[in-house]
CSV table of C-alpha atoms in Angstrom, one decimal:
chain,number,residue,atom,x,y,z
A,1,UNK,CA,0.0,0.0,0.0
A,2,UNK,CA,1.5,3.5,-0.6
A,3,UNK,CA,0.1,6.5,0.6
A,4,UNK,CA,1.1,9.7,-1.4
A,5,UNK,CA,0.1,13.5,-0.6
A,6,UNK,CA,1.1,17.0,-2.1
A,7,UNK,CA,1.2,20.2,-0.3
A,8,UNK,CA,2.2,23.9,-1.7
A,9,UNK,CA,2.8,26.9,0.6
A,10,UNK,CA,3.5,30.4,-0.3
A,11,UNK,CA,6.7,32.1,1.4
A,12,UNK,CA,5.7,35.6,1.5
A,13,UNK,CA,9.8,36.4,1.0
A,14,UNK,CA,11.9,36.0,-1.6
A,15,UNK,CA,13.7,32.9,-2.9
A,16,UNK,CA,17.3,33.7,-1.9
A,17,UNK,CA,16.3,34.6,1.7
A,18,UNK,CA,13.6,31.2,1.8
A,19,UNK,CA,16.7,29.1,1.0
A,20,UNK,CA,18.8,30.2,3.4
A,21,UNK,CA,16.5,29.5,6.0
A,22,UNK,CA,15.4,26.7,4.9
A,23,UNK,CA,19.3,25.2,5.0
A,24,UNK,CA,19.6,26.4,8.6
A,25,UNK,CA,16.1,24.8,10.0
A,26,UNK,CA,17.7,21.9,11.2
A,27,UNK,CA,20.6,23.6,12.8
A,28,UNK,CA,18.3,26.5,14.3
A,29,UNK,CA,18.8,26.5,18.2
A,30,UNK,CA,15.3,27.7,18.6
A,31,UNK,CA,13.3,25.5,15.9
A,32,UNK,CA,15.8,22.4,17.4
A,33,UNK,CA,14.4,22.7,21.0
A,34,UNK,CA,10.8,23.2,20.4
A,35,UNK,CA,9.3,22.4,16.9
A,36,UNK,CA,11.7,20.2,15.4
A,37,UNK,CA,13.0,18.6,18.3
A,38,UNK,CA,12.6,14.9,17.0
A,39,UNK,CA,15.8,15.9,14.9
A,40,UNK,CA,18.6,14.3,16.7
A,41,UNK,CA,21.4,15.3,15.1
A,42,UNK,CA,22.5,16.4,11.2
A,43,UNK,CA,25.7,15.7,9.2
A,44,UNK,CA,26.7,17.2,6.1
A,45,UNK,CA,28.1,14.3,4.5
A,46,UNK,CA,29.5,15.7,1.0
A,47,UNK,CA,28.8,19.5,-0.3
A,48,UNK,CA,29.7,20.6,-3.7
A,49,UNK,CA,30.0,23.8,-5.9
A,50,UNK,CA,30.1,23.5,-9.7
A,51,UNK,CA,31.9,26.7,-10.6
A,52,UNK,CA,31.0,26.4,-14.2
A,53,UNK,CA,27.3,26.1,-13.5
A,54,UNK,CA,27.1,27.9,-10.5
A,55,UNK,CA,25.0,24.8,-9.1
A,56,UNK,CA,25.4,23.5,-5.1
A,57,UNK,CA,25.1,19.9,-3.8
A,58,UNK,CA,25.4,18.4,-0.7
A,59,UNK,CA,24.3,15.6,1.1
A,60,UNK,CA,23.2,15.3,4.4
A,61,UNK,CA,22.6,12.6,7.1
A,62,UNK,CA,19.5,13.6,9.5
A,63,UNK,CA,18.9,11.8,12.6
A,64,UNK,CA,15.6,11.3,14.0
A,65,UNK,CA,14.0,9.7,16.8
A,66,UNK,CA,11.4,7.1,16.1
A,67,UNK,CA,7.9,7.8,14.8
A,68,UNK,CA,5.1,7.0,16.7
A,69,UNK,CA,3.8,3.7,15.5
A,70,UNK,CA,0.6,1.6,15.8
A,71,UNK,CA,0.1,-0.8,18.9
A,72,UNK,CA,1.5,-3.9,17.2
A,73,UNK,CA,4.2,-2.2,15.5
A,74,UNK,CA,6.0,-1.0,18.7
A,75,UNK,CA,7.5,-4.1,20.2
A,76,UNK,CA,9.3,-4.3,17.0
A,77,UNK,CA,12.0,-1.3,17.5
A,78,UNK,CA,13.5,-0.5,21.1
A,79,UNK,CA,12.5,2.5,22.7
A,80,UNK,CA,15.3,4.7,21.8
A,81,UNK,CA,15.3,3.5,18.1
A,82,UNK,CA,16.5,6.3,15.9
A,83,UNK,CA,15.3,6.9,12.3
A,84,UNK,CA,18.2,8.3,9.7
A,85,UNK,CA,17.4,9.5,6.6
A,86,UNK,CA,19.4,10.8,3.9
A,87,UNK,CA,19.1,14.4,2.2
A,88,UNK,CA,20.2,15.3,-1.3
A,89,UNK,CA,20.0,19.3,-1.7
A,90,UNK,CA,20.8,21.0,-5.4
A,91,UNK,CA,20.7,24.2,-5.5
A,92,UNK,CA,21.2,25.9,-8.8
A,93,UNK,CA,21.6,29.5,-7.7
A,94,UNK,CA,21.1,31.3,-11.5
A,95,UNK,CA,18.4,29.8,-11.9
A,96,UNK,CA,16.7,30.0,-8.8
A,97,UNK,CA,15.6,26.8,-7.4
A,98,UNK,CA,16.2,24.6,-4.8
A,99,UNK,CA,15.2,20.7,-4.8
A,100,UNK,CA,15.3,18.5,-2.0
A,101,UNK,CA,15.0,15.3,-2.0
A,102,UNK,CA,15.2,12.7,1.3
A,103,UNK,CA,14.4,9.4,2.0
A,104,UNK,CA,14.7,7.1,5.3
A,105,UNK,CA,18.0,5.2,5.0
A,106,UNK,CA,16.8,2.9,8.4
A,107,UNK,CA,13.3,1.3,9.2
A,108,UNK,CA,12.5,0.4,5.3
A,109,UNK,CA,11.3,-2.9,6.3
A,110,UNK,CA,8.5,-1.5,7.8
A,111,UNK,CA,8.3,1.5,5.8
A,112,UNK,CA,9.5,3.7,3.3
A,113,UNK,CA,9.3,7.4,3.2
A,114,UNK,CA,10.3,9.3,0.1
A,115,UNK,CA,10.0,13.2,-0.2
A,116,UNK,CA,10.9,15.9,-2.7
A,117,UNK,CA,11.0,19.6,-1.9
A,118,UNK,CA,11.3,22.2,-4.6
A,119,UNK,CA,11.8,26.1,-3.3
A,120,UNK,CA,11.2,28.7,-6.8
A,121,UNK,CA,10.3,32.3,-7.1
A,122,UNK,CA,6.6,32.5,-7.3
A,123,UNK,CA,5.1,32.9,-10.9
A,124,UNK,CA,2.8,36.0,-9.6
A,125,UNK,CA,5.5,37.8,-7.5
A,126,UNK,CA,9.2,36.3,-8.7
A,127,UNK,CA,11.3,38.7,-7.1
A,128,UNK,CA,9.1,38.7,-4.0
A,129,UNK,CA,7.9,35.7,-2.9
A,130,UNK,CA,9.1,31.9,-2.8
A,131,UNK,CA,6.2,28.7,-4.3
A,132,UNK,CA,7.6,26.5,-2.4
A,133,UNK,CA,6.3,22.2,-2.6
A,134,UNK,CA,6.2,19.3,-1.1
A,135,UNK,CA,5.2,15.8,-2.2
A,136,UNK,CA,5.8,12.6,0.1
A,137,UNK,CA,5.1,9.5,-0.8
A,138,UNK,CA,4.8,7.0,1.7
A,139,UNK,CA,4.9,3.2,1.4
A,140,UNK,CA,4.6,0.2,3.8
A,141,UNK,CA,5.8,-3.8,3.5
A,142,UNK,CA,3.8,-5.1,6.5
A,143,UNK,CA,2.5,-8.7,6.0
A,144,UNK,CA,-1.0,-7.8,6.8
A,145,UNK,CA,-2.7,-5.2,4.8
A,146,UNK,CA,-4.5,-3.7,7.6
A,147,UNK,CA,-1.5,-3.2,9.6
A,148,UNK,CA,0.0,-1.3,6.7
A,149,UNK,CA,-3.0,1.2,6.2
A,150,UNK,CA,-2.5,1.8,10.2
A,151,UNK,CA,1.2,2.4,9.7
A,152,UNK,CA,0.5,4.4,6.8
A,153,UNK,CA,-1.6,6.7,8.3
A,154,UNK,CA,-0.5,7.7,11.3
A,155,UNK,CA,3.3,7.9,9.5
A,156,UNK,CA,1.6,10.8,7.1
A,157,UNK,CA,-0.2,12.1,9.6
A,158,UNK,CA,2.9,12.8,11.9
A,159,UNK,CA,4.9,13.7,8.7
A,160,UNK,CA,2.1,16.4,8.1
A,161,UNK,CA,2.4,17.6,11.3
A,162,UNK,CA,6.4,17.9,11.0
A,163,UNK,CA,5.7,19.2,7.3
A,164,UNK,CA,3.7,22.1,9.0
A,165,UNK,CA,5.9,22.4,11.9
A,166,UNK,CA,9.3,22.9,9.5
A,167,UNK,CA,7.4,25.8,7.4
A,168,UNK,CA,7.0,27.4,10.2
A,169,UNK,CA,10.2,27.6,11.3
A,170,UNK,CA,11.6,28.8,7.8
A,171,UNK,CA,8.4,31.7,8.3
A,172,UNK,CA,10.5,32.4,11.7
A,173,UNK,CA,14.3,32.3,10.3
A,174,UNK,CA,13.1,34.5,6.9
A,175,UNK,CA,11.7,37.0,9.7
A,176,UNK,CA,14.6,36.7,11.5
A,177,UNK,CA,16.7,37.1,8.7
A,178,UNK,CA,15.0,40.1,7.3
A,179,UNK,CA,15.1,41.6,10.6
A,180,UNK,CA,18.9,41.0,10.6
A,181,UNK,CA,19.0,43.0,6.9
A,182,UNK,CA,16.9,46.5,8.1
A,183,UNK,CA,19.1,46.7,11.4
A,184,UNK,CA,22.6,46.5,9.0
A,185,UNK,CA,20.6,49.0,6.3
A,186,UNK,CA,21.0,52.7,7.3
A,187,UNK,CA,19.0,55.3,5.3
A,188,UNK,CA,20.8,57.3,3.8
């Protein structure tokens, strides 16, 4: 069975300044100890820059702790089981787009978790404001169909939750960050 949703937001800030944030939500101190705090830890495991095309790659290693699973799911992990998933970010800058794409690198017996990310200017408001999209797809190898649709479910319901919880901390760190520009801006 394979459960697959789509979600768009609208980042009322423009693309270069919804990127950054979105790099540092993981590392944000404040996003780290309330809304994201089932992020253990995060390794950048390679970063490039292709000088030619002006294009950045990096891969990263997120650590997780375990989702909440059904009932008769949860004898099957230990309590402190921790989820990693792999990240693979391209940026390409002159063209002004960001994709992410992430996908659990643990726990794909019982389920696998895709997701792809794409950050561009907004068609109505390019040099303003940042489409930015989300589709997960969400797919589960239990023996017993039932126990898969349970799985299913409550996985995209607490990846919806963590989906919401992450925009709003890039809505924070773009606030943050344009709060940071005005106080280094003098008038002239």
């Amino acid at each position: 069975m394979v459960v697959s949703y789509t979600q768009e937001h609208v980042y009322r800030h423009p693309w270069h300044r919804v990127t950054a944030a979105a790099w540092r939500k993981f590392t944000d101190p404040a996003a780290r100890a309330a809304a994201l705090s089932h992020i253990l830890d995060v390794h950048t495991l390679s970063r490039d820059v292709d000088a030619r095309s002006g294009r950045l790659r990096a891969v990263r290693a997120i650590a997780g702790s375990t989702p909440p699973l059904p009932l008769l799911l949860r004898g099957l992990l230990a309590a402190d089981a921790v989820v990693l998933c792999v990240e693979r970010t391209d940026v390409d800058a002159p063209a002004r787009r960001m994709t992410v794409d992430s996908r659990n690198a643990t726990l794909r017996g019982l389920v696998d978790v895709r997701e792809r990310c794409t950050y561009a200017p907004h068609p109505e408001r390019p040099d303003d404001w940042t489409l930015f999209r989300q589709e997960t797809t969400i797919a589960c190898a239990p023996p017993a169909a039932v126990v898969a649709r349970l799985v299913e479910r409550r996985c995209a319901e607490r990846f919806a939750q963590n989906a919401d919880r992450g925009r709003d901390v890039v809505e924070r760190i773009c606030d943050d960050l344009t709060a940071e520009q005005s106080a280094v801006h003098v008038p002239r």
